[in-house]
Short mmCIF file of C-alpha atoms in Angstrom, two decimals:
data_model
loop_
_atom_site.label_atom_id
_atom_site.label_comp_id
_atom_site.label_asym_id
_atom_site.label_seq_id
_atom_site.Cartn_x
_atom_site.Cartn_y
_atom_site.Cartn_z
CA MET A 764 -77.10 157.62 30.01
CA MET A 765 -76.39 159.85 27.20
CA HIS A 766 -78.21 158.52 23.91
CA PRO A 767 -76.60 156.60 20.64
CA LEU A 768 -77.16 160.16 19.23
CA GLN A 769 -75.01 162.61 21.53
CA GLU A 770 -72.41 159.82 20.95
CA MET A 771 -71.81 160.54 17.96
CA ILE A 772 -71.68 164.20 18.08
CA GLU A 773 -69.38 163.69 21.23
CA ARG A 774 -67.25 161.32 18.45
CA ARG A 775 -67.17 164.15 15.99
CA LYS A 776 -65.85 166.93 18.28
CA ASN A 777 -63.45 164.90 18.88
CA GLY A 778 -62.51 164.62 15.21
CA GLU A 779 -64.00 161.42 14.08
CA MET A 780 -66.25 161.53 10.95
CA CYS A 781 -69.13 159.31 11.64
CA GLY A 782 -72.59 159.85 11.27
CA ILE A 783 -75.61 158.12 10.88
CA PRO A 784 -78.65 156.83 8.08
CA SER A 785 -81.98 157.83 9.09
CA TYR A 786 -84.11 155.03 7.66
CA CYS A 787 -87.88 156.45 7.20
CA THR A 788 -90.11 153.60 5.93
CA ALA A 789 -92.64 151.23 7.04
CA ASN A 790 -92.16 148.21 4.28
CA GLU A 791 -92.03 145.16 6.15
CA LEU A 792 -89.57 143.87 3.90
CA ALA A 793 -87.20 146.74 3.84
CA LEU A 794 -87.35 146.71 7.48
CA GLU A 795 -86.38 143.17 7.34
CA ALA A 796 -83.64 144.08 5.41
CA ILE A 797 -82.43 146.92 7.56
CA LEU A 798 -82.14 145.01 10.55
CA GLU A 799 -80.60 142.09 9.43
CA HIS A 800 -78.01 144.44 8.03
CA ALA A 801 -77.81 145.40 12.03
CA LYS A 802 -78.07 142.54 13.48
CA GLU A 803 -74.88 141.84 11.29
CA THR A 804 -72.87 145.17 12.08
CA GLY A 805 -73.63 145.59 15.06
CA GLU A 806 -74.49 149.12 15.24
CA PRO A 807 -76.91 151.30 16.07
CA VAL A 808 -80.02 151.60 13.61
CA LEU A 809 -82.06 154.62 13.49
CA ILE A 810 -85.68 154.15 12.08
CA GLU A 811 -88.30 157.11 11.46
CA ALA A 812 -92.07 156.74 11.16
CA THR A 813 -93.63 160.71 9.70
CA ALA A 814 -96.69 162.29 11.26
CA ASN A 815 -98.35 161.43 8.21
CA GLN A 816 -97.20 157.46 7.87
CA ILE A 817 -98.65 156.94 11.94
CA ASN A 818 -100.14 159.37 14.36
CA GLN A 819 -103.31 158.98 16.90
CA PHE A 820 -105.51 158.68 13.63
CA GLY A 821 -103.49 155.76 12.56
CA GLY A 822 -102.04 157.81 9.29
CA TYR A 823 -101.50 155.49 5.95
CA THR A 824 -100.47 152.72 7.36
CA GLY A 825 -103.38 152.78 9.50
CA MET A 826 -100.75 152.73 12.77
CA THR A 827 -100.38 154.26 15.72
CA PRO A 828 -96.90 155.44 17.23
CA GLN A 829 -97.54 152.29 19.68
CA ASP A 830 -98.17 150.07 17.05
CA PHE A 831 -95.21 150.89 14.81
CA MET A 832 -93.27 150.23 17.74
CA ASN A 833 -94.90 146.70 18.08
CA PHE A 834 -94.34 145.93 14.83
CA ILE A 835 -90.49 147.20 14.57
CA LYS A 836 -89.36 145.50 17.91
CA LYS A 837 -91.41 141.76 16.28
CA ILE A 838 -89.28 142.16 13.34
CA ALA A 839 -86.42 142.80 15.91
CA ASP A 840 -87.10 139.90 17.89
CA LYS A 841 -87.70 137.92 14.62
CA ILE A 842 -84.64 138.51 13.40
CA GLY A 843 -82.56 138.45 16.81
CA VAL A 844 -81.65 142.17 16.62
CA ASP A 845 -81.10 143.40 20.03
CA GLU A 846 -83.15 145.84 21.27
CA LYS A 847 -80.43 148.28 22.11
CA LEU A 848 -79.71 148.85 19.28
CA LEU A 849 -82.92 150.18 18.05
CA ILE A 850 -83.47 154.01 17.76
CA LEU A 851 -86.98 154.92 17.05
CA GLY A 852 -87.60 158.61 15.64
CA GLY A 853 -90.75 159.91 14.75
CA ASP A 854 -90.21 162.67 11.68
CA HIS A 855 -91.90 166.20 10.91
CA LEU A 856 -93.82 165.74 13.86
CA GLY A 857 -95.96 168.38 14.32
CA PRO A 858 -99.40 169.96 12.63
CA LEU A 859 -98.61 168.66 8.85
CA THR A 860 -101.67 166.71 8.60
CA TRP A 861 -103.74 169.28 10.33
CA VAL A 862 -102.39 172.42 7.90
CA ASN A 863 -106.36 173.41 7.07
CA GLU A 864 -107.56 173.73 10.76
CA PRO A 865 -106.81 176.76 12.90
CA GLU A 866 -104.17 177.16 15.30
CA ALA A 867 -106.10 176.01 18.26
CA SER A 868 -106.54 172.34 16.87
CA ALA A 869 -103.81 171.73 14.71
CA MET A 870 -101.90 172.60 17.76
CA GLU A 871 -104.03 170.40 20.33
CA LYS A 872 -103.87 167.17 17.88
CA SER A 873 -99.78 167.90 17.72
CA ARG A 874 -99.66 167.85 21.66
CA GLU A 875 -101.27 164.79 21.58
CA LEU A 876 -99.20 163.42 18.90
CA VAL A 877 -95.90 164.07 20.28
CA LYS A 878 -97.03 163.11 23.28
CA LEU A 879 -97.91 159.54 22.22
CA PHE A 880 -94.54 159.09 20.18
CA VAL A 881 -92.85 159.64 23.25
CA LEU A 882 -95.14 157.32 25.59
CA ALA A 883 -94.14 154.87 23.11
CA GLY A 884 -90.87 154.70 23.13
CA PHE A 885 -89.09 156.78 20.23
CA THR A 886 -86.29 159.02 21.26
CA LYS A 887 -85.78 161.14 18.23
CA ILE A 888 -87.83 163.54 17.90
CA HIS A 889 -88.08 166.10 14.86
CA LEU A 890 -89.86 169.07 15.90
CA ASP A 891 -91.71 170.93 12.80
CA THR A 892 -94.00 173.08 12.82
CA SER A 893 -92.70 174.84 9.39
CA MET A 894 -96.38 175.07 8.22
CA LYS A 895 -98.79 177.75 8.30
CA LEU A 896 -102.39 176.71 9.56
CA GLY A 897 -105.64 177.76 8.71
CA ASP A 898 -105.37 180.75 10.24
CA ASP A 899 -101.94 182.15 9.75
CA SER A 900 -101.32 185.15 6.59
CA VAL A 901 -101.88 183.71 3.63
CA SER A 902 -100.02 186.57 2.29
CA GLU A 903 -97.29 186.92 4.70
CA PRO A 904 -94.15 184.47 5.32
CA LEU A 905 -94.70 182.30 8.31
CA ALA A 906 -92.71 183.71 11.26
CA THR A 907 -89.30 182.69 12.43
CA GLU A 908 -91.06 183.33 15.93
CA VAL A 909 -94.37 181.87 15.33
CA ILE A 910 -92.36 178.25 14.26
CA ALA A 911 -90.12 178.15 17.46
CA ARG A 912 -92.93 179.08 19.48
CA ARG A 913 -95.03 176.68 18.69
CA GLY A 914 -92.06 174.11 18.54
CA VAL A 915 -91.08 175.21 22.43
CA GLU A 916 -94.59 174.14 23.04
CA LEU A 917 -94.61 170.60 21.84
CA TYR A 918 -91.17 170.41 23.35
CA LYS A 919 -92.88 170.75 26.68
CA VAL A 920 -95.41 168.08 26.10
CA CYS A 921 -92.27 165.68 25.37
CA ILE A 922 -90.68 166.50 27.97
CA GLU A 923 -93.83 165.98 30.31
CA ALA A 924 -94.65 162.39 28.54
CA TYR A 925 -90.88 161.50 28.58
CA GLU A 926 -91.00 162.10 32.41
CA GLU A 927 -94.71 159.88 32.54
CA LEU A 928 -92.92 157.36 31.01
CA LYS A 929 -89.89 157.34 33.13
CA LYS A 930 -92.76 156.24 36.05
CA ASN A 931 -92.95 152.85 34.73
CA LYS A 932 -90.07 152.50 32.62
CA PRO A 933 -87.25 154.22 35.33
CA ASP A 934 -84.85 153.18 32.75
CA ALA A 935 -86.24 154.95 29.35
CA MET A 936 -83.73 157.05 27.10
CA ARG A 937 -84.43 160.77 27.04
CA PRO A 938 -85.47 161.80 24.14
CA VAL A 939 -83.43 164.66 21.63
CA PHE A 940 -84.95 166.53 19.38
CA VAL A 941 -84.30 167.81 15.43
CA ILE A 942 -85.79 171.25 14.69
CA GLY A 943 -86.21 173.38 11.54
CA SER A 944 -87.62 172.12 8.13
CA GLU A 945 -86.30 173.63 4.84
CA VAL A 946 -87.25 170.81 2.76
CA PRO A 947 -91.08 169.88 0.72
CA ILE A 948 -93.33 167.87 2.40
CA PRO A 949 -92.33 164.51 3.24
CA GLY A 950 -91.68 161.76 -0.12
CA GLY A 951 -89.30 164.33 -2.23
CA ALA A 952 -90.25 166.92 -4.51
CA GLN A 953 -93.82 166.73 -6.39
CA GLU A 954 -92.33 168.17 -9.90
CA ALA A 955 -88.52 168.98 -11.32
CA GLU A 956 -87.45 172.49 -10.29
CA GLU A 957 -84.54 174.43 -11.93
CA GLY A 958 -82.01 174.81 -8.68
CA ILE A 959 -82.04 174.00 -5.04
CA SER A 960 -81.98 176.95 -3.06
CA VAL A 961 -78.95 175.92 -0.10
CA THR A 962 -80.25 177.57 3.53
CA LYS A 963 -78.41 180.41 4.03
CA VAL A 964 -76.56 180.53 7.00
CA GLU A 965 -78.19 184.06 8.49
CA ASP A 966 -81.26 181.75 8.15
CA PHE A 967 -80.14 179.02 10.27
CA ASP A 968 -78.43 181.01 13.07
CA GLY A 969 -81.86 183.06 13.35
CA THR A 970 -83.66 179.03 13.48
CA VAL A 971 -81.00 179.00 16.28
CA SER A 972 -81.51 181.86 18.27
CA THR A 973 -85.09 182.41 18.38
CA TYR A 974 -85.15 178.66 19.79
CA GLN A 975 -82.66 179.57 22.31
CA ARG A 976 -84.68 182.78 23.44
CA ILE A 977 -87.96 181.14 23.48
CA PHE A 978 -86.44 178.47 25.52
CA GLU A 979 -84.95 180.73 27.73
CA GLU A 980 -88.20 182.48 28.16
CA ASN A 981 -90.06 179.82 29.02
CA GLY A 982 -87.66 179.00 31.51
CA LEU A 983 -86.13 176.10 29.73
CA ALA A 984 -81.95 177.56 29.36
CA ASP A 985 -81.10 174.15 29.59
CA ALA A 986 -83.22 172.46 27.06
CA TRP A 987 -81.03 173.87 24.14
CA ASN A 988 -78.87 170.32 25.41
CA ASP A 989 -81.65 168.18 23.91
CA VAL A 990 -81.33 169.21 20.22
CA ILE A 991 -79.18 167.39 18.67
CA ALA A 992 -79.76 168.69 14.87
CA VAL A 993 -80.87 171.70 12.58
CA VAL A 994 -82.67 170.56 8.82
CA VAL A 995 -81.78 172.51 6.34
CA GLN A 996 -81.38 172.64 2.42
CA PRO A 997 -77.75 171.88 1.52
CA GLY A 998 -78.98 171.18 -1.76
CA VAL A 999 -80.00 167.86 -2.57
CA GLU A 1000 -83.35 166.83 -3.89
CA PHE A 1001 -85.23 165.01 -6.35
CA GLY A 1002 -88.25 164.70 -8.48
CA ASP A 1003 -89.08 161.93 -10.85
CA ALA A 1004 -86.63 161.37 -12.84
CA GLN A 1005 -84.12 163.71 -11.43
CA VAL A 1006 -81.72 164.41 -8.50
CA PHE A 1007 -79.86 167.07 -7.59
CA LEU A 1008 -76.82 165.90 -6.63
CA TYR A 1009 -75.04 167.39 -3.32
CA ASP A 1010 -72.14 170.16 -4.59
CA ARG A 1011 -70.15 171.29 -1.21
CA ALA A 1012 -68.62 174.20 -2.64
CA GLU A 1013 -72.51 175.80 -2.79
CA ALA A 1014 -72.79 174.24 0.93
CA ALA A 1015 -69.63 175.72 1.81
CA SER A 1016 -71.08 178.67 3.82
CA LEU A 1017 -73.93 177.09 5.39
CA CYS A 1018 -71.29 174.37 6.80
CA GLY A 1019 -68.88 176.44 7.72
CA GLY A 1020 -71.78 178.48 9.90
CA LEU A 1021 -71.79 174.91 12.00
CA SER A 1022 -68.80 175.72 14.16
CA LYS A 1023 -70.37 177.81 16.32
CA TYR A 1024 -72.49 175.17 17.68
CA PRO A 1025 -70.40 172.32 18.22
CA GLY A 1026 -73.07 170.40 20.35
CA ILE A 1027 -75.46 170.14 17.07
CA VAL A 1028 -75.45 168.76 13.39
CA PHE A 1029 -77.01 169.31 10.32
CA GLU A 1030 -79.72 166.86 9.45
CA GLY A 1031 -80.68 166.36 5.36
CA HIS A 1032 -83.83 165.26 4.26
CA SER A 1033 -83.79 163.66 0.70
CA THR A 1034 -81.03 162.17 0.25
CA ASP A 1035 -82.30 159.78 -1.19
CA TYR A 1036 -79.81 158.66 -4.84
CA GLN A 1037 -77.30 160.59 -3.95
CA THR A 1038 -73.90 159.01 -4.71
CA LYS A 1039 -71.88 157.40 -1.87
CA GLU A 1040 -69.29 159.75 -2.49
CA ALA A 1041 -71.80 162.72 -2.36
CA LEU A 1042 -73.19 161.36 0.77
CA ARG A 1043 -69.67 161.19 2.50
CA GLU A 1044 -69.03 164.30 1.32
CA MET A 1045 -71.95 165.43 3.47
CA VAL A 1046 -71.17 163.54 6.27
CA GLU A 1047 -67.71 165.30 5.98
CA ASP A 1048 -69.06 168.94 5.73
CA GLY A 1049 -71.50 168.56 8.81
CA ILE A 1050 -74.59 166.43 7.43
CA ALA A 1051 -74.10 163.66 9.79
CA ILE A 1052 -77.59 162.48 9.83
CA LEU A 1053 -78.96 161.24 6.31
CA LYS A 1054 -82.88 160.74 5.59
CA VAL A 1055 -83.46 158.25 3.32
CA GLY A 1056 -87.30 156.96 2.40
CA PRO A 1057 -88.57 156.48 -1.09
CA ALA A 1058 -84.74 154.76 -1.98
CA LEU A 1059 -85.64 151.96 0.07
CA THR A 1060 -89.18 150.97 -1.79
CA PHE A 1061 -87.74 152.25 -4.89
CA GLY A 1062 -84.69 149.45 -4.69
CA LEU A 1063 -87.09 146.49 -3.26
CA CYS A 1064 -89.62 147.48 -6.44
CA GLY A 1065 -87.01 146.98 -9.15
CA ALA A 1066 -85.71 143.98 -7.19
CA LEU A 1067 -89.30 142.48 -7.59
CA TYR A 1068 -89.34 143.84 -11.00
CA ALA A 1069 -86.58 142.09 -12.22
CA LEU A 1070 -87.81 139.02 -10.49
CA GLU A 1071 -90.88 138.68 -12.01
CA ALA A 1072 -89.10 138.83 -14.84
CA ILE A 1073 -87.42 135.39 -13.92
CA GLU A 1074 -90.92 134.47 -12.74
CA ASN A 1075 -92.08 134.65 -16.48
CA ALA A 1076 -89.42 132.50 -18.08
CA LEU A 1077 -89.87 129.67 -15.17
CA ILE A 1078 -93.48 129.71 -14.58
CA PRO A 1079 -96.56 128.78 -16.96
CA GLU A 1080 -98.69 131.56 -17.05
CA GLU A 1081 -101.79 130.45 -14.97
CA LYS A 1082 -99.13 130.22 -11.88
CA ARG A 1083 -97.90 133.31 -12.53
CA SER A 1084 -98.15 136.55 -9.71
CA HIS A 1085 -98.57 139.16 -12.01
CA PHE A 1086 -97.69 141.46 -9.37
CA ALA A 1087 -96.59 144.84 -11.55
CA GLU A 1088 -100.10 143.96 -13.53
CA THR A 1089 -102.07 144.21 -10.02
CA LEU A 1090 -99.84 146.98 -8.29
CA ASP A 1091 -100.59 149.71 -10.66
CA ARG A 1092 -103.99 148.24 -11.11
CA VAL A 1093 -104.53 148.96 -7.47
CA MET A 1094 -102.74 152.00 -8.33
CA VAL A 1095 -105.36 153.39 -10.75
CA GLU A 1096 -108.24 152.26 -8.37
CA LYS A 1097 -106.96 154.09 -5.48
CA PRO A 1098 -105.38 157.15 -7.17
CA ASN A 1099 -105.26 159.67 -4.31
CA ASN A 1100 -101.53 158.88 -2.83
CA TRP A 1101 -100.22 159.95 -6.49
CA GLN A 1102 -102.42 161.72 -8.27
CA LYS A 1103 -101.42 165.30 -6.70
CA HIS A 1104 -97.35 164.03 -7.31
CA TYR A 1105 -97.18 162.61 -10.91
CA SER A 1106 -98.30 164.44 -13.87
CA GLY A 1107 -98.58 164.55 -17.57
CA THR A 1108 -100.94 162.44 -19.91
CA GLU A 1109 -101.98 159.40 -19.33
CA GLU A 1110 -98.72 157.27 -21.16
CA GLU A 1111 -96.04 159.43 -18.52
CA LYS A 1112 -98.22 159.42 -15.53
CA ALA A 1113 -98.22 155.10 -15.95
CA PHE A 1114 -94.38 155.78 -16.63
CA ALA A 1115 -94.03 157.13 -12.93
CA ARG A 1116 -96.46 155.39 -11.24
CA LYS A 1117 -93.86 152.59 -11.94
CA TYR A 1118 -90.64 154.22 -12.92
CA SER A 1119 -90.70 157.85 -10.69
CA PHE A 1120 -88.24 158.53 -7.73
CA SER A 1121 -90.52 159.78 -5.46
CA ASP A 1122 -92.05 155.90 -5.79
CA ARG A 1123 -95.58 156.82 -4.48
CA SER A 1124 -96.17 152.90 -4.94
CA ARG A 1125 -95.01 152.70 -1.43
CA TYR A 1126 -98.03 153.55 -0.05
CA TYR A 1127 -99.71 150.51 -1.89
CA MET A 1128 -97.45 147.46 -1.07
CA GLY A 1129 -99.25 146.76 1.75
CA GLU A 1130 -103.06 146.49 0.40
CA LYS A 1131 -104.62 143.06 0.26
CA GLU A 1132 -104.41 142.39 -3.63
CA VAL A 1133 -100.64 143.75 -4.56
CA ALA A 1134 -99.23 141.94 -0.83
CA ASP A 1135 -100.71 138.35 -1.65
CA ALA A 1136 -98.81 138.61 -5.33
CA ILE A 1137 -95.83 139.32 -3.95
CA ASP A 1138 -95.78 136.86 -1.76
CA LYS A 1139 -97.23 134.31 -4.73
CA LEU A 1140 -94.46 135.66 -6.79
CA LEU A 1141 -91.63 134.95 -3.29
CA HIS A 1142 -93.35 131.76 -3.80
CA ASN A 1143 -93.02 130.78 -7.06
CA LEU A 1144 -89.85 131.08 -7.13
CA SER A 1145 -88.95 129.48 -3.78
CA GLU A 1146 -90.25 126.21 -5.93
CA VAL A 1147 -87.79 126.71 -8.32
CA LYS A 1148 -83.81 126.58 -8.88
CA ILE A 1149 -83.56 129.64 -10.63
CA PRO A 1150 -80.54 129.35 -13.29
CA ALA A 1151 -77.64 131.77 -13.32
CA SER A 1152 -77.96 132.76 -16.50
CA ILE A 1153 -80.98 134.63 -15.98
CA LEU A 1154 -80.24 135.64 -12.84
CA HIS A 1155 -77.07 137.37 -14.41
CA ARG A 1156 -79.40 138.34 -17.33
CA CYS A 1157 -82.13 140.03 -14.99
CA MET A 1158 -80.05 140.77 -11.59
CA PRO A 1159 -76.81 140.80 -12.35
CA LEU A 1160 -75.42 143.13 -9.19
CA GLN A 1161 -76.86 139.73 -7.56
CA TYR A 1162 -75.67 137.54 -10.08
CA GLU A 1163 -72.21 138.84 -8.71
CA LYS A 1164 -73.30 138.17 -4.64
CA VAL A 1165 -74.99 134.50 -5.45
CA MET A 1166 -71.94 133.11 -7.40
CA SER A 1167 -68.92 134.96 -4.29
CA GLY A 1168 -71.16 132.98 -1.91
CA GLN A 1169 -72.41 136.65 -0.05
CA ILE A 1170 -76.11 135.90 -0.78
CA GLU A 1171 -78.22 132.88 -1.88
CA ALA A 1172 -80.62 132.46 -4.50
CA ASP A 1173 -83.46 132.64 -2.56
CA PRO A 1174 -86.18 134.95 -4.24
CA ARG A 1175 -87.04 136.93 -0.85
CA VAL A 1176 -83.11 137.59 0.02
CA LEU A 1177 -82.88 138.45 -3.73
CA ALA A 1178 -85.79 141.22 -3.18
CA LYS A 1179 -84.12 142.63 0.20
CA ASP A 1180 -80.92 143.11 -1.18
CA GLY A 1181 -82.21 145.51 -3.27
CA VAL A 1182 -82.68 147.81 -0.63
CA LEU A 1183 -79.53 146.61 0.59
CA GLN A 1184 -77.80 148.72 -2.74
CA PHE A 1185 -78.99 151.65 -1.02
CA VAL A 1186 -78.56 150.83 2.54
CA MET A 1187 -74.61 150.12 1.22
CA ASP A 1188 -73.77 153.85 0.39
CA TYR A 1189 -75.21 154.96 3.55
CA GLU A 1190 -73.14 152.58 5.30
CA TYR A 1191 -70.06 153.75 3.48
CA ALA A 1192 -70.43 157.57 3.57
CA VAL A 1193 -71.08 157.35 7.20
CA ASN A 1194 -68.43 154.78 8.16
#
């Protein structure tokens, strides 16, 4: 049985300019929006989690790979999404969260990490061993040979875990793999840059040839058939308040180099906030897997802020949710997930907490006080009829959809439409 992502590559070989978005979020409202849309289209949906989101120690979500799989399936079951449409991926799997440890302990934890992802049923595995570890040289770049050796080591663990999984689930899908990592840490650039350097085609070739050689040296010549994509930097990125748009002329040499490898595509990370036309050009040029993460909760937060403006106009002061105030207070009280990413004056940091494209607020949406405020906001507005006039003023895009009968003026639906604004750009690009 061919993996859906391998089927996508076969379609591209036959001349079809198709691709797939990769949605990286653990936010329940965002996931509901994505899965409801998948139910409508009947198309496969790829949802990914990074190694810092979920791991054997819980990650920042408090979930293990199996917990996250159960979480997704519970939402899918509630919505009525066919489980066969779900593709679960693990992103940046490797020693990402243990870079300060020596290779021996960091890789031991990495082996356990990838094993748990595969045993839980994740079938798209991004092997990322591109980061230096505690006993690597601080003065020299990490050699491609070292990156590939560590990556192949994790590949072997994944295949062993898959064989173990098949004993209890004979029809389990064989995982496919993504290698390479010419991107910043998950979540976007930490600060503005003068420009983005596109991956050199010779560096891409070097990654591929080194992996192929080390696979062969380990008696795994057929392993390359399991690799479907290489992560590259095609020249897209975002900072707190800026977006570097895709320039296909700048990426032409890199994308032209893909023709030597018909069985793989490029995976583009940090594609958040690109225009839909830029995203389509990326797919046409071979960047067929488009990762999006912070934009999803940025869109959700924007919708929640707009709904709070409506709440302030319709609900008495003593009954209001105070969502924005609660979110910012909790972020200030627990700054670990944003303080390394936002800089400047106190006013500039306050602005970033609310409006930064990197949307570090996503780390706080599950905090009880914040979640309670969101629930209260949605409940308050479900108890009143939202006048069309104020909907037009605060949420003009959603107003148009409500008036044309596409969606209801239900606060939960309106909130999730903030996510769908981004989802639809990706749908346009890949279809």
